[in-house]
Amino acid sequence: MNFISDNAYGVAPEILAAIQAANDGAVAPYGGDPVTARLQARFSELFAREVWVYPVASGTAANGLALAQLTPSYGAIFCHAESHIAVDECAAPEFFSGGAKLFTLGGDAAKLAPVDIEAALSRFRAPPHSPKPATISITQATEYGTVYSPAEIAAIGAIARREGMKLHMDGARFANALAHLNAAPADLTWRAGVDVLSFGATKNGALGAEAVIFFARDDAEDFEFRRKKAGHLVSKMRFISAQLEAYIEQGRWLTWAGRANTLAARMADGFSDVSGAEMAHPVQANALFVWLPDATIARLRKAGAKFYDWRPSTNGRTMARLVVSCMTPQDDVARFLAAARG
Amino acid sequence: MNFISDNAYGVAPEILAAIQAANDGAVAPYGGDPVTARLQARFSELFAREVWVYPVASGTAANGLALAQLTPSYGAIFCHAESHIAVDECAAPEFFSGGAKLFTLGGDAAKLAPVDIEAALSRFRAPPHSPKPATISITQATEYGTVYSPAEIAAIGAIARREGMKLHMDGARFANALAHLNAAPADLTWRAGVDVLSFGATKNGALGAEAVIFFARDDAEDFEFRRKKAGHLVSKMRFISAQLEAYIEQGRWLTWAGRANTLAARMADGFSDVSGAEMAHPVQANALFVWLPDATIARLRKAGAKFYDWRPSTNGRTMARLVVSCMTPQDDVARFLAAARG
Amino acid sequence: MNFISDNAYGVAPEILAAIQAANDGAVAPYGGDPVTARLQARFSELFAREVWVYPVASGTAANGLALAQLTPSYGAIFCHAESHIAVDECAAPEFFSGGAKLFTLGGDAAKLAPVDIEAALSRFRAPPHSPKPATISITQATEYGTVYSPAEIAAIGAIARREGMKLHMDGARFANALAHLNAAPADLTWRAGVDVLSFGATKNGALGAEAVIFFARDDAEDFEFRRKKAGHLVSKMRFISAQLEAYIEQGRWLTWAGRANTLAARMADGFSDVSGAEMAHPVQANALFVWLPDATIARLRKAGAKFYDWRPSTNGRTMARLVVSCMTPQDDVARFLAAARG
Amino acid sequence: MNFISDNAYGVAPEILAAIQAANDGAVAPYGGDPVTARLQARFSELFAREVWVYPVASGTAANGLALAQLTPSYGAIFCHAESHIAVDECAAPEFFSGGAKLFTLGGDAAKLAPVDIEAALSRFRAPPHSPKPATISITQATEYGTVYSPAEIAAIGAIARREGMKLHMDGARFANALAHLNAAPADLTWRAGVDVLSFGATKNGALGAEAVIFFARDDAEDFEFRRKKAGHLVSKMRFISAQLEAYIEQGRWLTWAGRANTLAARMADGFSDVSGAEMAHPVQANALFVWLPDATIARLRKAGAKFYDWRPSTNGRTMARLVVSCMTPQDDVARFLAAARG
């Protein structure tokens, strides 16, 4: 019963098979191989326009590189105070960008709201004492398992355009958001004003495969230097590219994400029978944040369930974070709920 | 009637005289001169222990270099959300440190409170996902013209020591704090746990002279490389050093800061007669933050008064920031108050 | 007939099998898994002392992170002008370190010589105008396929210790050097004064697995922050660790490197029959640098051979670089030589 | 008899007078003052086209900021191996740029030659493994007291334009070069393809005043953020601006530089009578590099002469560096030569 994170699980068989299939003979290293060459077309088709795709091996790299590409060292990046880039990446964007400012905002359920972005902008009106507002970063699905609608993204995209800023989307769980909304990839990205997407596959069945995806050639200029300089141009890139190709083939990524979402929704439903359980956020993707009585928490741990205490015990209850992966055994959900019911 | 900032005023005659006196013949450049050599002893005497003094030309440089010296690139710096390093230095600490995290806290009147620091620490308990808490930075006097007592500093210093963190003090207006408290420099710094001080003179009568002061040799190790690499080792350093020497000679710095504080206090008293005026913060140094009716604001501007609107008009009143310099003409205060009374 | 690079080839079956074996159930991400936990002991045994092992996904990352760990931003790194870190990593060490100076030296066959290091030191005697000599970096085996003897390394290590500098070894082809010398890993590293090793496996049969190995705990302090901040802490680390474990198990790495070296030596021998061929460097590992008549070069390309022209055509001949992998088909060598003979 | 450096001398009376004249009342800080406002027009007139002028306090800052403005973090800067930016600034450009590559070239008398630049370019043909050639930096006058002719600069400028690179000029001793050539400032800069100039005044009579001068608006975009972020936007900027204004007024800068050049030339002539003296480089500006018998060196030191040994004693003679300032007493030159003659 491991609900620690979606990256606690391993690799989907289809992904492993793709790695094996790519292991054939000698090819040009550093992305000069045929699999990597195909990605450009595959992803352009997926996003219904020409895109520029750069595979990397970690989500922190994808975010840091994408943000550094669009943010000068003297720029400011607006993001949610609970976002991964603000909390969980050891200040990687500040490093990759050469010292840009991460300016954190509030907002319900880890989602940025236009009104808070406007308020933040009003604090950056004394250049060059205040850094130059350069980038807005949103997470889709968010750290709290919630999802921006296309209209919500477009409203933020409109501010970015008006201000000459760029819009970045951390899509470590992009598939989960897409599966929830049943929307087209284009609707959640460039059509809504997103300039660059950190496209994640690792949390949804890949071994280690992410991609930085730009929607305009100018935004991608010289990006290959940036990736190399940071040590993120792997020599045997075909094995990352093969994962990405297999991932989006036959709609696998959405099938997998849909499965995780469905399990998470089922789990959320199941908590209605758990005494004292209260959902902290709507469950729209594959993560649940639920307040549980401390006794329930203790019982779950005793039963072998693994998960994070997201907020420490207050007034006899603790907020648990439960993340469901596309590979989480269905039984684990049932067993978890049974243990929770006591 | 210029109350924009204390750096809107020029140079005290004694400082200019010291610059002229230092302009004699050829000396070793880059701090190899006799004036710079004397600083070490002068400041050690001032602080009642051996200190290591590094003159620089700007306060942003002093802060950025001091913080980079004590904070690794993967470290976090805790500071107030209204502090100069967080708001007014274009994210210089992030640049100097190679990407350290500035983590901002609240606190009344721009002062950090131990309880908020403890709460912040609890958010940095997932290394290496969260950066390493490395430094706490406080401002004395604060951006809001308030002053930490020695006991308040010591309480923060105790947390820093317990956590293996360093304590930095931005002393751009250190003289004003000292004059307010009538304390010894040592009491506000190393005796209270401060590891490094950005010692400012520019806002209090110098032309351009700041110093980074370390209280332990280990903390200062290799600092001369860091200063040089950032372009802050000026060749004709004797002219900065001469300012610093003249500044602390005969207690001038405290006399000057005391004069500014006194004028500010008088101005604050004067507002008791100004209809609708309300002080936003206690006036302990040389800055006032006062809510004034918008009509009063308009009348003051018409009379030629210069100052910042710190908060925009809300419910018919605006918060003005008024900074008094040691060289502000006494009459300006009286004229300002008269104009405010209408 | 692909002799472009040893990373043009894919993954050894034993490595793929190890990846598959590691794909079992849910484990703690980010290196909290059992495979990663075992590495510490496995590598300590291999190096005959306690070591600190940090898996990463690329050699550029291993080098950049290792160098940044031991070199302050104001430090200088001495290395060969033909070294990978100087030529082929897009100035990654300068980026990871926050601006350290790479100071390049000459030396036959891409090997640093003590005399040149001493001469370089004499150019760094004006601190803080000259950066602080902090690190020496050597490559084993070198870019030119040559190998340092333990005594040669020890001579450089002695200078490093005398000067308070650290010694880094870029071991992207460490196995090939070891196989050539038939020495113990300890003899080429800590016993000879090496402080940190970039241990490569990717060029010798792995999918993508490198490790930064420290030989003293102090040198490794906080390294996990640095790796995370640069995006090199992958979430499903078990799959990198499993490669490293399988790689050193049963002496596979040396078997494989030995095979590549043997093929390279055979190829070198074969050139004795090739008219106009002249070896540019001794062949000690798995790379050959050979001057060939331009007509021979043309014939080889026509026959489908892939390799780099290392030096452009001069006086009718061109220097070719030929790299043999542990997976290069034996026939390819024979076919290449046959084509060269015409 | 101080020939250590031109910055060993103090401040010209006219510069001090300008500082005092600027010390009048309260003005807007951070360059919002009237003196700074005038600089834009003054320098545009001087350079016979619209320029963008940014005063800073040190030459290292001017160089570092100018280079970082035109060089991305993944870029390469070509410069002479003996240039100030390569040797004497503690790798400041690498720091300011976030890790750009300084690639050093040879060339007689510290001057870059087009043929060497072309050869360097041929080494940067494997992007993204090699950094992107972004900037060429030349020094005028050079570290060796030699001067580029307008045609020599134009030849380098032509390469830069052809390659899409930018051309930077370190003009710490720009006045000395100009005085030597008796050319127009425009001829040595934008007309010859220079994109940005580090304009120095400190070594030629100022207290501490340099300026970064751009010749195209696009090149200067956002530069004020960069200057602020690095701590080089001084609050009382009027005192730097006043120096620069007084410096170029009435042709003072050229008069002063001319005086230094003339003294240096006279000194060079004087060495024709000094037994065993041999000039190492042509004397075109205000620095001399002269081989002297060790006995002569000893005699000079005994007589109180101060200067650097540029190359250590070899075969009984040592290369001395002698720098003449615009304020070097004429007698010192005569006394020095007398002591040299013995």
PDB file of C-alpha atoms in Angstrom, chain D residues 133-323:
ATOM      1  CA  PRO D 133      30.976  31.976 -30.067  1.00  0.00           C
ATOM      2  CA  ALA D 134      29.302  35.152 -28.864  1.00  0.00           C
ATOM      3  CA  THR D 135      31.789  37.917 -28.194  1.00  0.00           C
ATOM      4  CA  ILE D 136      35.274  39.099 -29.037  1.00  0.00           C
ATOM      5  CA  SER D 137      36.966  41.320 -26.483  1.00  0.00           C
ATOM      6  CA  ILE D 138      39.928  43.527 -27.271  1.00  0.00           C
ATOM      7  CA  THR D 139      41.818  45.931 -25.027  1.00  0.00           C
ATOM      8  CA  GLN D 140      42.676  49.429 -26.143  1.00  0.00           C
ATOM      9  CA  ALA D 141      45.392  50.329 -25.179  1.00  0.00           C
ATOM     10  CA  THR D 142      46.517  46.774 -24.435  1.00  0.00           C
ATOM     11  CA  GLU D 143      48.035  45.322 -21.297  1.00  0.00           C
ATOM     12  CA  TYR D 144      51.399  45.773 -22.977  1.00  0.00           C
ATOM     13  CA  GLY D 145      50.942  49.446 -23.766  1.00  0.00           C
ATOM     14  CA  THR D 146      50.342  48.841 -27.451  1.00  0.00           C
ATOM     15  CA  VAL D 147      47.536  50.274 -29.523  1.00  0.00           C
ATOM     16  CA  TYR D 148      45.212  48.861 -32.176  1.00  0.00           C
ATOM     17  CA  SER D 149      44.872  51.009 -35.292  1.00  0.00           C
ATOM     18  CA  PRO D 150      41.333  51.705 -36.518  1.00  0.00           C
ATOM     19  CA  ALA D 151      41.993  49.330 -39.419  1.00  0.00           C
ATOM     20  CA  GLU D 152      43.076  46.556 -37.087  1.00  0.00           C
ATOM     21  CA  ILE D 153      39.903  46.972 -35.054  1.00  0.00           C
ATOM     22  CA  ALA D 154      37.780  47.071 -38.176  1.00  0.00           C
ATOM     23  CA  ALA D 155      39.264  43.789 -39.354  1.00  0.00           C
ATOM     24  CA  ILE D 156      38.200  42.160 -36.113  1.00  0.00           C
ATOM     25  CA  GLY D 157      34.855  43.903 -36.242  1.00  0.00           C
ATOM     26  CA  ALA D 158      34.261  42.431 -39.662  1.00  0.00           C
ATOM     27  CA  ILE D 159      34.772  38.903 -38.358  1.00  0.00           C
ATOM     28  CA  ALA D 160      32.420  39.594 -35.483  1.00  0.00           C
ATOM     29  CA  ARG D 161      29.678  40.816 -37.814  1.00  0.00           C
ATOM     30  CA  ARG D 162      30.169  37.914 -40.192  1.00  0.00           C
ATOM     31  CA  GLU D 163      29.841  35.420 -37.338  1.00  0.00           C
ATOM     32  CA  GLY D 164      26.979  37.154 -35.574  1.00  0.00           C
ATOM     33  CA  MET D 165      29.294  37.904 -32.660  1.00  0.00           C
ATOM     34  CA  LYS D 166      29.611  41.135 -30.685  1.00  0.00           C
ATOM     35  CA  LEU D 167      32.773  43.170 -30.239  1.00  0.00           C
ATOM     36  CA  HIS D 168      33.701  44.498 -26.815  1.00  0.00           C
ATOM     37  CA  MET D 169      36.492  46.945 -26.128  1.00  0.00           C
ATOM     38  CA  ASP D 170      38.099  47.157 -22.712  1.00  0.00           C
ATOM     39  CA  GLY D 171      38.970  50.838 -22.708  1.00  0.00           C
ATOM     40  CA  ALA D 172      40.447  51.163 -19.247  1.00  0.00           C
ATOM     41  CA  ARG D 173      43.154  53.150 -21.039  1.00  0.00           C
ATOM     42  CA  PHE D 174      41.027  54.278 -23.970  1.00  0.00           C
ATOM     43  CA  ALA D 175      42.243  57.861 -23.574  1.00  0.00           C
ATOM     44  CA  ASN D 176      45.870  56.771 -23.940  1.00  0.00           C
ATOM     45  CA  ALA D 177      45.094  54.941 -27.146  1.00  0.00           C
ATOM     46  CA  LEU D 178      43.179  57.878 -28.512  1.00  0.00           C
ATOM     47  CA  ALA D 179      45.938  60.312 -27.606  1.00  0.00           C
ATOM     48  CA  HIS D 180      48.465  58.074 -29.319  1.00  0.00           C
ATOM     49  CA  LEU D 181      46.467  57.758 -32.518  1.00  0.00           C
ATOM     50  CA  ASN D 182      45.083  61.259 -32.532  1.00  0.00           C
ATOM     51  CA  ALA D 183      41.894  59.723 -33.839  1.00  0.00           C
ATOM     52  CA  ALA D 184      38.228  60.432 -33.194  1.00  0.00           C
ATOM     53  CA  PRO D 185      36.525  58.295 -30.518  1.00  0.00           C
ATOM     54  CA  ALA D 186      34.105  57.090 -33.183  1.00  0.00           C
ATOM     55  CA  ASP D 187      36.936  55.780 -35.345  1.00  0.00           C
ATOM     56  CA  LEU D 188      38.153  53.477 -32.634  1.00  0.00           C
ATOM     57  CA  THR D 189      34.725  52.227 -31.668  1.00  0.00           C
ATOM     58  CA  TRP D 190      31.446  51.975 -33.547  1.00  0.00           C
ATOM     59  CA  ARG D 191      32.863  52.924 -36.921  1.00  0.00           C
ATOM     60  CA  ALA D 192      35.250  49.990 -36.547  1.00  0.00           C
ATOM     61  CA  GLY D 193      32.514  47.625 -35.400  1.00  0.00           C
ATOM     62  CA  VAL D 194      32.775  47.939 -31.617  1.00  0.00           C
ATOM     63  CA  ASP D 195      29.417  47.223 -29.966  1.00  0.00           C
ATOM     64  CA  VAL D 196      30.232  48.105 -26.387  1.00  0.00           C
ATOM     65  CA  LEU D 197      33.036  50.018 -24.722  1.00  0.00           C
ATOM     66  CA  SER D 198      34.256  49.883 -21.148  1.00  0.00           C
ATOM     67  CA  PHE D 199      35.209  53.521 -20.901  1.00  0.00           C
ATOM     68  CA  GLY D 200      37.777  54.094 -18.174  1.00  0.00           C
ATOM     69  CA  ALA D 201      38.601  57.288 -16.331  1.00  0.00           C
ATOM     70  CA  THR D 202      39.982  56.004 -13.030  1.00  0.00           C
ATOM     71  CA  LYS D 203      43.452  55.203 -14.363  1.00  0.00           C
ATOM     72  CA  ASN D 204      43.660  58.668 -15.890  1.00  0.00           C
ATOM     73  CA  GLY D 205      42.888  61.073 -13.056  1.00  0.00           C
ATOM     74  CA  ALA D 206      39.417  60.187 -11.794  1.00  0.00           C
ATOM     75  CA  LEU D 207      38.617  59.025  -8.268  1.00  0.00           C
ATOM     76  CA  GLY D 208      36.554  56.054  -9.392  1.00  0.00           C
ATOM     77  CA  ALA D 209      34.541  56.433 -12.569  1.00  0.00           C
ATOM     78  CA  GLU D 210      34.010  54.096 -15.488  1.00  0.00           C
ATOM     79  CA  ALA D 211      31.177  53.823 -17.937  1.00  0.00           C
ATOM     80  CA  VAL D 212      29.671  51.097 -20.048  1.00  0.00           C
ATOM     81  CA  ILE D 213      28.831  52.654 -23.395  1.00  0.00           C
ATOM     82  CA  PHE D 214      26.577  50.966 -25.949  1.00  0.00           C
ATOM     83  CA  PHE D 215      26.277  52.143 -29.521  1.00  0.00           C
ATOM     84  CA  ALA D 216      22.882  50.600 -30.252  1.00  0.00           C
ATOM     85  CA  ARG D 217      19.735  50.731 -28.180  1.00  0.00           C
ATOM     86  CA  ASP D 218      19.032  47.027 -28.561  1.00  0.00           C
ATOM     87  CA  ASP D 219      22.373  46.107 -27.104  1.00  0.00           C
ATOM     88  CA  ALA D 220      21.610  48.172 -24.016  1.00  0.00           C
ATOM     89  CA  GLU D 221      18.167  46.698 -23.389  1.00  0.00           C
ATOM     90  CA  ASP D 222      17.544  45.945 -19.726  1.00  0.00           C
ATOM     91  CA  PHE D 223      21.143  46.754 -18.860  1.00  0.00           C
ATOM     92  CA  GLU D 224      19.993  48.805 -15.881  1.00  0.00           C
ATOM     93  CA  PHE D 225      18.654  45.614 -14.276  1.00  0.00           C
ATOM     94  CA  ARG D 226      21.938  43.861 -14.748  1.00  0.00           C
ATOM     95  CA  ARG D 227      23.897  46.732 -13.222  1.00  0.00           C
ATOM     96  CA  LYS D 228      21.576  46.942 -10.240  1.00  0.00           C
ATOM     97  CA  LYS D 229      21.547  43.194  -9.608  1.00  0.00           C
ATOM     98  CA  ALA D 230      25.325  43.117  -9.383  1.00  0.00           C
ATOM     99  CA  GLY D 231      25.421  45.980  -6.864  1.00  0.00           C
ATOM    100  CA  HIS D 232      26.814  48.481  -9.332  1.00  0.00           C
ATOM    101  CA  LEU D 233      24.008  51.027  -9.316  1.00  0.00           C
ATOM    102  CA  VAL D 234      25.351  53.398  -6.680  1.00  0.00           C
ATOM    103  CA  SER D 235      22.826  55.549  -4.883  1.00  0.00           C
ATOM    104  CA  LYS D 236      24.696  58.840  -5.051  1.00  0.00           C
ATOM    105  CA  MET D 237      25.516  58.418  -8.692  1.00  0.00           C
ATOM    106  CA  ARG D 238      25.849  62.122  -9.307  1.00  0.00           C
ATOM    107  CA  PHE D 239      29.365  61.891  -7.909  1.00  0.00           C
ATOM    108  CA  ILE D 240      30.459  59.343 -10.486  1.00  0.00           C
ATOM    109  CA  SER D 241      28.674  61.180 -13.270  1.00  0.00           C
ATOM    110  CA  ALA D 242      30.253  64.474 -12.278  1.00  0.00           C
ATOM    111  CA  GLN D 243      33.676  62.881 -12.613  1.00  0.00           C
ATOM    112  CA  LEU D 244      32.878  61.605 -16.076  1.00  0.00           C
ATOM    113  CA  GLU D 245      31.499  64.938 -17.173  1.00  0.00           C
ATOM    114  CA  ALA D 246      34.516  66.854 -15.937  1.00  0.00           C
ATOM    115  CA  TYR D 247      36.815  64.256 -17.403  1.00  0.00           C
ATOM    116  CA  ILE D 248      35.727  64.724 -20.986  1.00  0.00           C
ATOM    117  CA  GLU D 249      35.099  68.456 -20.677  1.00  0.00           C
ATOM    118  CA  GLN D 250      37.554  70.705 -22.518  1.00  0.00           C
ATOM    119  CA  GLY D 251      39.447  67.686 -23.772  1.00  0.00           C
ATOM    120  CA  ARG D 252      40.967  67.144 -20.336  1.00  0.00           C
ATOM    121  CA  TRP D 253      41.056  63.374 -20.669  1.00  0.00           C
ATOM    122  CA  LEU D 254      43.144  63.581 -23.823  1.00  0.00           C
ATOM    123  CA  THR D 255      45.426  66.229 -22.390  1.00  0.00           C
ATOM    124  CA  TRP D 256      46.081  64.043 -19.378  1.00  0.00           C
ATOM    125  CA  ALA D 257      46.535  60.861 -21.338  1.00  0.00           C
ATOM    126  CA  GLY D 258      48.769  62.703 -23.757  1.00  0.00           C
ATOM    127  CA  ARG D 259      50.937  63.838 -20.886  1.00  0.00           C
ATOM    128  CA  ALA D 260      51.301  60.270 -19.610  1.00  0.00           C
ATOM    129  CA  ASN D 261      52.059  58.988 -23.090  1.00  0.00           C
ATOM    130  CA  THR D 262      54.669  61.696 -23.634  1.00  0.00           C
ATOM    131  CA  LEU D 263      56.378  60.895 -20.348  1.00  0.00           C
ATOM    132  CA  ALA D 264      56.365  57.218 -21.213  1.00  0.00           C
ATOM    133  CA  ALA D 265      57.877  57.907 -24.620  1.00  0.00           C
ATOM    134  CA  ARG D 266      60.524  60.074 -23.033  1.00  0.00           C
ATOM    135  CA  MET D 267      61.276  57.301 -20.582  1.00  0.00           C
ATOM    136  CA  ALA D 268      61.576  54.826 -23.439  1.00  0.00           C
ATOM    137  CA  ASP D 269      63.979  57.127 -25.206  1.00  0.00           C
ATOM    138  CA  GLY D 270      65.961  57.436 -22.007  1.00  0.00           C
ATOM    139  CA  PHE D 271      66.504  53.696 -21.894  1.00  0.00           C
ATOM    140  CA  SER D 272      68.619  53.897 -25.034  1.00  0.00           C
ATOM    141  CA  ASP D 273      71.369  55.144 -22.718  1.00  0.00           C
ATOM    142  CA  VAL D 274      70.804  52.429 -20.139  1.00  0.00           C
ATOM    143  CA  SER D 275      73.277  49.644 -20.519  1.00  0.00           C
ATOM    144  CA  GLY D 276      71.635  46.307 -21.224  1.00  0.00           C
ATOM    145  CA  ALA D 277      68.128  47.737 -21.486  1.00  0.00           C
ATOM    146  CA  GLU D 278      65.894  46.318 -24.180  1.00  0.00           C
ATOM    147  CA  MET D 279      62.293  47.257 -24.805  1.00  0.00           C
ATOM    148  CA  ALA D 280      60.032  44.205 -24.969  1.00  0.00           C
ATOM    149  CA  HIS D 281      57.199  45.962 -26.754  1.00  0.00           C
ATOM    150  CA  PRO D 282      56.720  49.191 -28.664  1.00  0.00           C
ATOM    151  CA  VAL D 283      55.784  52.041 -26.326  1.00  0.00           C
ATOM    152  CA  GLN D 284      52.575  53.488 -27.732  1.00  0.00           C
ATOM    153  CA  ALA D 285      50.644  54.434 -24.635  1.00  0.00           C
ATOM    154  CA  ASN D 286      51.677  54.908 -21.006  1.00  0.00           C
ATOM    155  CA  ALA D 287      53.283  51.592 -20.141  1.00  0.00           C
ATOM    156  CA  LEU D 288      56.798  50.301 -20.748  1.00  0.00           C
ATOM    157  CA  PHE D 289      57.993  46.721 -20.653  1.00  0.00           C
ATOM    158  CA  VAL D 290      61.747  46.643 -20.550  1.00  0.00           C
ATOM    159  CA  TRP D 291      64.336  43.964 -19.976  1.00  0.00           C
ATOM    160  CA  LEU D 292      66.944  45.189 -17.519  1.00  0.00           C
ATOM    161  CA  PRO D 293      70.048  43.595 -16.064  1.00  0.00           C
ATOM    162  CA  ASP D 294      69.341  42.258 -12.602  1.00  0.00           C
ATOM    163  CA  ALA D 295      71.950  44.599 -11.175  1.00  0.00           C
ATOM    164  CA  THR D 296      70.069  47.527 -12.654  1.00  0.00           C
ATOM    165  CA  ILE D 297      66.834  46.236 -11.176  1.00  0.00           C
ATOM    166  CA  ALA D 298      68.471  46.010  -7.775  1.00  0.00           C
ATOM    167  CA  ARG D 299      69.929  49.501  -8.053  1.00  0.00           C
ATOM    168  CA  LEU D 300      66.551  50.938  -8.977  1.00  0.00           C
ATOM    169  CA  ARG D 301      64.810  49.313  -6.050  1.00  0.00           C
ATOM    170  CA  LYS D 302      67.515  50.549  -3.745  1.00  0.00           C
ATOM    171  CA  ALA D 303      66.913  54.033  -5.072  1.00  0.00           C
ATOM    172  CA  GLY D 304      63.270  53.688  -4.047  1.00  0.00           C
ATOM    173  CA  ALA D 305      61.716  52.959  -7.422  1.00  0.00           C
ATOM    174  CA  LYS D 306      58.512  50.956  -7.318  1.00  0.00           C
ATOM    175  CA  PHE D 307      57.458  48.767 -10.225  1.00  0.00           C
ATOM    176  CA  TYR D 308      56.550  45.178 -11.057  1.00  0.00           C
ATOM    177  CA  ASP D 309      58.852  42.462 -12.233  1.00  0.00           C
ATOM    178  CA  TRP D 310      56.729  41.262 -15.138  1.00  0.00           C
ATOM    179  CA  ARG D 311      58.861  38.267 -15.983  1.00  0.00           C
ATOM    180  CA  PRO D 312      61.194  36.687 -13.451  1.00  0.00           C
ATOM    181  CA  SER D 313      64.944  36.869 -13.839  1.00  0.00           C
ATOM    182  CA  THR D 314      66.267  34.823 -16.779  1.00  0.00           C
ATOM    183  CA  ASN D 315      69.857  34.815 -17.901  1.00  0.00           C
ATOM    184  CA  GLY D 316      70.703  37.709 -15.654  1.00  0.00           C
ATOM    185  CA  ARG D 317      67.938  40.040 -16.669  1.00  0.00           C
ATOM    186  CA  THR D 318      64.369  40.748 -15.637  1.00  0.00           C
ATOM    187  CA  MET D 319      61.457  42.277 -17.466  1.00  0.00           C
ATOM    188  CA  ALA D 320      60.163  45.337 -15.615  1.00  0.00           C
ATOM    189  CA  ARG D 321      56.739  46.866 -16.137  1.00  0.00           C
ATOM    190  CA  LEU D 322      56.649  50.640 -15.727  1.00  0.00           C
ATOM    191  CA  VAL D 323      53.351  52.479 -15.862  1.00  0.00           C
TER     192      VAL D 323
END
